[in-house]
Amino acid sequence: MDQETLGSIVLLAIVTLISVVQNAFFASKVEQESKNCNSKGFQRSGSSAFDRVYTANQNCGHTYPTFLAMLWCAGLLCSQAPAAFAGLMYLFVRQKYFVGYLGERTQSTPGYLFGKRIILFLFLMSVAGILNYYLICFFGSDFEMHIKTITSAISPLLLIP
């Protein structure tokens, strides 16, 4: 792979690897709580603490493919840096959701809502990249620099709760 191609995906790859480590952390929490409840190893039923950890892990796992698809589509079709920033924010929010779910379930709601907003941002970046591609094909107009400028300016707004 040449340096230019690698440079255009390296941030996305870093965020993806961080998300894999986060998934391993979530899985280890489920395993640890299972062992605390039952000394015989992993079992799906147990205490309410285990149920919360297991459910939080399952909820995070259900949204993970959507996150990865949106991260890579937004980064490849639109702009890598804002997509990677949004991806890091999503991982932070997912951590907040997971930890919040272990307490009272109402503590996880802000993380859930914030995560939906980040996924929407990544989706809109992807759509903008696709629209720009077709504008180039059909009309010869390239708005790539404008789109990158707008997404770079908007991505810090994701920090606002």
PDB file of C-alpha atoms in Angstrom:
ATOM      1  CA  MET A   1       0.000   0.000   0.000  1.00  0.00           C
ATOM      2  CA  ASP A   2       1.437   3.369  -0.935  1.00  0.00           C
ATOM      3  CA  GLN A   3       1.901   6.178   1.586  1.00  0.00           C
ATOM      4  CA  GLU A   4      -0.832   8.364   0.118  1.00  0.00           C
ATOM      5  CA  THR A   5      -3.478   5.653   0.419  1.00  0.00           C
ATOM      6  CA  LEU A   6      -2.285   4.744   3.895  1.00  0.00           C
ATOM      7  CA  GLY A   7      -2.363   8.402   4.911  1.00  0.00           C
ATOM      8  CA  SER A   8      -5.983   8.668   3.848  1.00  0.00           C
ATOM      9  CA  ILE A   9      -7.133   5.828   6.132  1.00  0.00           C
ATOM     10  CA  VAL A  10      -4.699   5.719   9.051  1.00  0.00           C
ATOM     11  CA  LEU A  11      -6.882   7.763  11.418  1.00  0.00           C
ATOM     12  CA  LEU A  12      -9.887   5.582  10.642  1.00  0.00           C
ATOM     13  CA  ALA A  13      -7.803   2.482  11.323  1.00  0.00           C
ATOM     14  CA  ILE A  14      -6.618   3.892  14.661  1.00  0.00           C
ATOM     15  CA  VAL A  15     -10.200   4.622  15.768  1.00  0.00           C
ATOM     16  CA  THR A  16     -11.246   1.127  14.662  1.00  0.00           C
ATOM     17  CA  LEU A  17      -8.446  -0.473  16.700  1.00  0.00           C
ATOM     18  CA  ILE A  18      -9.367   1.595  19.748  1.00  0.00           C
ATOM     19  CA  SER A  19     -12.966   0.399  19.352  1.00  0.00           C
ATOM     20  CA  VAL A  20     -11.754  -3.219  19.298  1.00  0.00           C
ATOM     21  CA  VAL A  21      -9.892  -2.648  22.575  1.00  0.00           C
ATOM     22  CA  GLN A  22     -13.046  -1.090  24.018  1.00  0.00           C
ATOM     23  CA  ASN A  23     -15.092  -4.132  22.968  1.00  0.00           C
ATOM     24  CA  ALA A  24     -12.558  -6.390  24.672  1.00  0.00           C
ATOM     25  CA  PHE A  25     -12.889  -4.267  27.825  1.00  0.00           C
ATOM     26  CA  PHE A  26     -16.682  -4.622  27.740  1.00  0.00           C
ATOM     27  CA  ALA A  27     -16.415  -8.381  27.256  1.00  0.00           C
ATOM     28  CA  SER A  28     -13.968  -8.680  30.150  1.00  0.00           C
ATOM     29  CA  LYS A  29     -16.408  -6.808  32.391  1.00  0.00           C
ATOM     30  CA  VAL A  30     -19.140  -9.315  31.483  1.00  0.00           C
ATOM     31  CA  GLU A  31     -16.817 -12.223  32.184  1.00  0.00           C
ATOM     32  CA  GLN A  32     -15.639 -10.691  35.470  1.00  0.00           C
ATOM     33  CA  GLU A  33     -19.194 -10.074  36.670  1.00  0.00           C
ATOM     34  CA  SER A  34     -20.183 -13.608  35.665  1.00  0.00           C
ATOM     35  CA  LYS A  35     -17.350 -15.030  37.742  1.00  0.00           C
ATOM     36  CA  ASN A  36     -18.341 -12.838  40.676  1.00  0.00           C
ATOM     37  CA  CYS A  37     -21.892 -14.197  40.511  1.00  0.00           C
ATOM     38  CA  ASN A  38     -21.057 -17.844  39.797  1.00  0.00           C
ATOM     39  CA  SER A  39     -17.710 -19.391  40.475  1.00  0.00           C
ATOM     40  CA  LYS A  40     -18.300 -21.962  37.700  1.00  0.00           C
ATOM     41  CA  GLY A  41     -17.415 -19.580  34.844  1.00  0.00           C
ATOM     42  CA  PHE A  42     -19.543 -17.761  32.323  1.00  0.00           C
ATOM     43  CA  GLN A  43     -23.278 -18.188  32.691  1.00  0.00           C
ATOM     44  CA  ARG A  44     -25.903 -15.904  31.270  1.00  0.00           C
ATOM     45  CA  SER A  45     -28.153 -15.738  34.303  1.00  0.00           C
ATOM     46  CA  GLY A  46     -27.097 -14.255  37.557  1.00  0.00           C
ATOM     47  CA  SER A  47     -27.509 -11.233  39.719  1.00  0.00           C
ATOM     48  CA  SER A  48     -29.006  -7.936  38.677  1.00  0.00           C
ATOM     49  CA  ALA A  49     -25.440  -6.540  38.424  1.00  0.00           C
ATOM     50  CA  PHE A  50     -24.569  -9.231  35.901  1.00  0.00           C
ATOM     51  CA  ASP A  51     -27.777  -8.580  33.974  1.00  0.00           C
ATOM     52  CA  ARG A  52     -26.919  -4.875  33.722  1.00  0.00           C
ATOM     53  CA  VAL A  53     -23.369  -5.559  32.509  1.00  0.00           C
ATOM     54  CA  TYR A  54     -24.561  -8.174  30.044  1.00  0.00           C
ATOM     55  CA  THR A  55     -27.328  -5.934  28.683  1.00  0.00           C
ATOM     56  CA  ALA A  56     -25.019  -2.927  28.365  1.00  0.00           C
ATOM     57  CA  ASN A  57     -22.530  -5.078  26.442  1.00  0.00           C
ATOM     58  CA  GLN A  58     -25.281  -6.412  24.168  1.00  0.00           C
ATOM     59  CA  ASN A  59     -26.626  -2.916  23.495  1.00  0.00           C
ATOM     60  CA  CYS A  60     -23.157  -1.651  22.595  1.00  0.00           C
ATOM     61  CA  GLY A  61     -22.614  -4.679  20.379  1.00  0.00           C
ATOM     62  CA  HIS A  62     -25.842  -4.091  18.476  1.00  0.00           C
ATOM     63  CA  THR A  63     -24.816  -0.583  17.422  1.00  0.00           C
ATOM     64  CA  TYR A  64     -21.190  -1.477  16.674  1.00  0.00           C
ATOM     65  CA  PRO A  65     -21.627  -2.547  13.009  1.00  0.00           C
ATOM     66  CA  THR A  66     -23.568   0.632  12.268  1.00  0.00           C
ATOM     67  CA  PHE A  67     -20.837   2.712  13.882  1.00  0.00           C
ATOM     68  CA  LEU A  68     -18.080   1.021  11.881  1.00  0.00           C
ATOM     69  CA  ALA A  69     -19.969   1.374   8.597  1.00  0.00           C
ATOM     70  CA  MET A  70     -20.680   5.055   9.194  1.00  0.00           C
ATOM     71  CA  LEU A  71     -17.118   5.771  10.366  1.00  0.00           C
ATOM     72  CA  TRP A  72     -15.504   4.250   7.292  1.00  0.00           C
ATOM     73  CA  CYS A  73     -18.062   5.605   4.811  1.00  0.00           C
ATOM     74  CA  ALA A  74     -17.763   9.125   6.202  1.00  0.00           C
ATOM     75  CA  GLY A  75     -13.970   8.947   6.303  1.00  0.00           C
ATOM     76  CA  LEU A  76     -13.540   7.522   2.812  1.00  0.00           C
ATOM     77  CA  LEU A  77     -16.301   9.416   1.031  1.00  0.00           C
ATOM     78  CA  CYS A  78     -16.015  12.777   2.757  1.00  0.00           C
ATOM     79  CA  SER A  79     -13.180  13.637   5.120  1.00  0.00           C
ATOM     80  CA  GLN A  80     -10.986  11.448   7.302  1.00  0.00           C
ATOM     81  CA  ALA A  81     -10.116  13.833  10.157  1.00  0.00           C
ATOM     82  CA  PRO A  82     -13.650  14.937  11.131  1.00  0.00           C
ATOM     83  CA  ALA A  83     -14.878  11.347  10.787  1.00  0.00           C
ATOM     84  CA  ALA A  84     -12.077  10.072  13.037  1.00  0.00           C
ATOM     85  CA  PHE A  85     -12.818  12.831  15.568  1.00  0.00           C
ATOM     86  CA  ALA A  86     -16.507  11.903  15.543  1.00  0.00           C
ATOM     87  CA  GLY A  87     -15.494   8.248  15.925  1.00  0.00           C
ATOM     88  CA  LEU A  88     -13.408   9.026  19.002  1.00  0.00           C
ATOM     89  CA  MET A  89     -16.302  11.021  20.436  1.00  0.00           C
ATOM     90  CA  TYR A  90     -18.617   8.070  19.792  1.00  0.00           C
ATOM     91  CA  LEU A  91     -16.252   5.713  21.627  1.00  0.00           C
ATOM     92  CA  PHE A  92     -16.135   8.113  24.568  1.00  0.00           C
ATOM     93  CA  VAL A  93     -19.935   8.328  24.586  1.00  0.00           C
ATOM     94  CA  ARG A  94     -20.252   4.551  24.320  1.00  0.00           C
ATOM     95  CA  GLN A  95     -17.979   4.206  27.354  1.00  0.00           C
ATOM     96  CA  LYS A  96     -20.161   6.707  29.197  1.00  0.00           C
ATOM     97  CA  TYR A  97     -23.266   4.747  28.184  1.00  0.00           C
ATOM     98  CA  PHE A  98     -21.748   1.454  29.340  1.00  0.00           C
ATOM     99  CA  VAL A  99     -20.669   2.818  32.719  1.00  0.00           C
ATOM    100  CA  GLY A 100     -23.970   4.670  33.117  1.00  0.00           C
ATOM    101  CA  TYR A 101     -25.913   1.494  32.432  1.00  0.00           C
ATOM    102  CA  LEU A 102     -24.074  -0.237  35.256  1.00  0.00           C
ATOM    103  CA  GLY A 103     -25.515   2.318  37.666  1.00  0.00           C
ATOM    104  CA  GLU A 104     -29.079   3.387  37.201  1.00  0.00           C
ATOM    105  CA  ARG A 105     -30.413   2.943  33.702  1.00  0.00           C
ATOM    106  CA  THR A 106     -31.392   6.615  33.556  1.00  0.00           C
ATOM    107  CA  GLN A 107     -27.687   7.487  33.751  1.00  0.00           C
ATOM    108  CA  SER A 108     -27.138   5.848  30.369  1.00  0.00           C
ATOM    109  CA  THR A 109     -29.726   7.943  28.513  1.00  0.00           C
ATOM    110  CA  PRO A 110     -27.473  10.977  27.799  1.00  0.00           C
ATOM    111  CA  GLY A 111     -24.794   8.712  26.348  1.00  0.00           C
ATOM    112  CA  TYR A 112     -27.352   6.958  24.178  1.00  0.00           C
ATOM    113  CA  LEU A 113     -28.808  10.205  22.811  1.00  0.00           C
ATOM    114  CA  PHE A 114     -25.371  11.728  22.231  1.00  0.00           C
ATOM    115  CA  GLY A 115     -24.288   8.580  20.389  1.00  0.00           C
ATOM    116  CA  LYS A 116     -27.294   8.811  18.071  1.00  0.00           C
ATOM    117  CA  ARG A 117     -26.330  12.389  17.212  1.00  0.00           C
ATOM    118  CA  ILE A 118     -22.774  11.336  16.331  1.00  0.00           C
ATOM    119  CA  ILE A 119     -24.029   8.495  14.119  1.00  0.00           C
ATOM    120  CA  LEU A 120     -26.309  11.009  12.373  1.00  0.00           C
ATOM    121  CA  PHE A 121     -23.329  13.324  11.777  1.00  0.00           C
ATOM    122  CA  LEU A 122     -21.321  10.465  10.260  1.00  0.00           C
ATOM    123  CA  PHE A 123     -24.304   9.503   8.114  1.00  0.00           C
ATOM    124  CA  LEU A 124     -24.689  13.065   6.819  1.00  0.00           C
ATOM    125  CA  MET A 125     -20.968  13.184   6.032  1.00  0.00           C
ATOM    126  CA  SER A 126     -21.352   9.988   4.012  1.00  0.00           C
ATOM    127  CA  VAL A 127     -24.338  11.351   2.107  1.00  0.00           C
ATOM    128  CA  ALA A 128     -22.459  14.587   1.367  1.00  0.00           C
ATOM    129  CA  GLY A 129     -19.540  12.575  -0.012  1.00  0.00           C
ATOM    130  CA  ILE A 130     -21.846  10.519  -2.230  1.00  0.00           C
ATOM    131  CA  LEU A 131     -23.655  13.632  -3.485  1.00  0.00           C
ATOM    132  CA  ASN A 132     -20.324  15.269  -4.269  1.00  0.00           C
ATOM    133  CA  TYR A 133     -19.269  12.205  -6.264  1.00  0.00           C
ATOM    134  CA  TYR A 134     -22.392  12.373  -8.408  1.00  0.00           C
ATOM    135  CA  LEU A 135     -22.079  16.134  -8.841  1.00  0.00           C
ATOM    136  CA  ILE A 136     -18.608  15.510 -10.269  1.00  0.00           C
ATOM    137  CA  CYS A 137     -19.871  12.717 -12.553  1.00  0.00           C
ATOM    138  CA  PHE A 138     -22.901  14.527 -13.944  1.00  0.00           C
ATOM    139  CA  PHE A 139     -22.060  18.216 -13.727  1.00  0.00           C
ATOM    140  CA  GLY A 140     -18.289  18.414 -13.340  1.00  0.00           C
ATOM    141  CA  SER A 141     -18.681  20.442 -10.153  1.00  0.00           C
ATOM    142  CA  ASP A 142     -16.444  19.479  -7.260  1.00  0.00           C
ATOM    143  CA  PHE A 143     -17.495  20.680  -3.829  1.00  0.00           C
ATOM    144  CA  GLU A 144     -15.020  18.495  -1.932  1.00  0.00           C
ATOM    145  CA  MET A 145     -13.099  21.406  -0.382  1.00  0.00           C
ATOM    146  CA  HIS A 146     -16.331  23.083   0.717  1.00  0.00           C
ATOM    147  CA  ILE A 147     -17.631  19.860   2.243  1.00  0.00           C
ATOM    148  CA  LYS A 148     -14.347  19.215   4.064  1.00  0.00           C
ATOM    149  CA  THR A 149     -14.334  22.778   5.403  1.00  0.00           C
ATOM    150  CA  ILE A 150     -17.920  22.504   6.619  1.00  0.00           C
ATOM    151  CA  THR A 151     -17.421  19.098   8.278  1.00  0.00           C
ATOM    152  CA  SER A 152     -14.203  20.259   9.909  1.00  0.00           C
ATOM    153  CA  ALA A 153     -16.007  23.320  11.268  1.00  0.00           C
ATOM    154  CA  ILE A 154     -19.052  21.368  12.459  1.00  0.00           C
ATOM    155  CA  SER A 155     -17.256  18.416  14.080  1.00  0.00           C
ATOM    156  CA  PRO A 156     -16.194  20.380  17.202  1.00  0.00           C
ATOM    157  CA  LEU A 157     -19.877  21.140  17.772  1.00  0.00           C
ATOM    158  CA  LEU A 158     -20.275  17.459  18.614  1.00  0.00           C
ATOM    159  CA  LEU A 159     -18.687  18.313  21.964  1.00  0.00           C
ATOM    160  CA  ILE A 160     -21.782  20.308  22.955  1.00  0.00           C
ATOM    161  CA  PRO A 161     -24.103  18.036  24.961  1.00  0.00           C
TER     162      PRO A 161
END
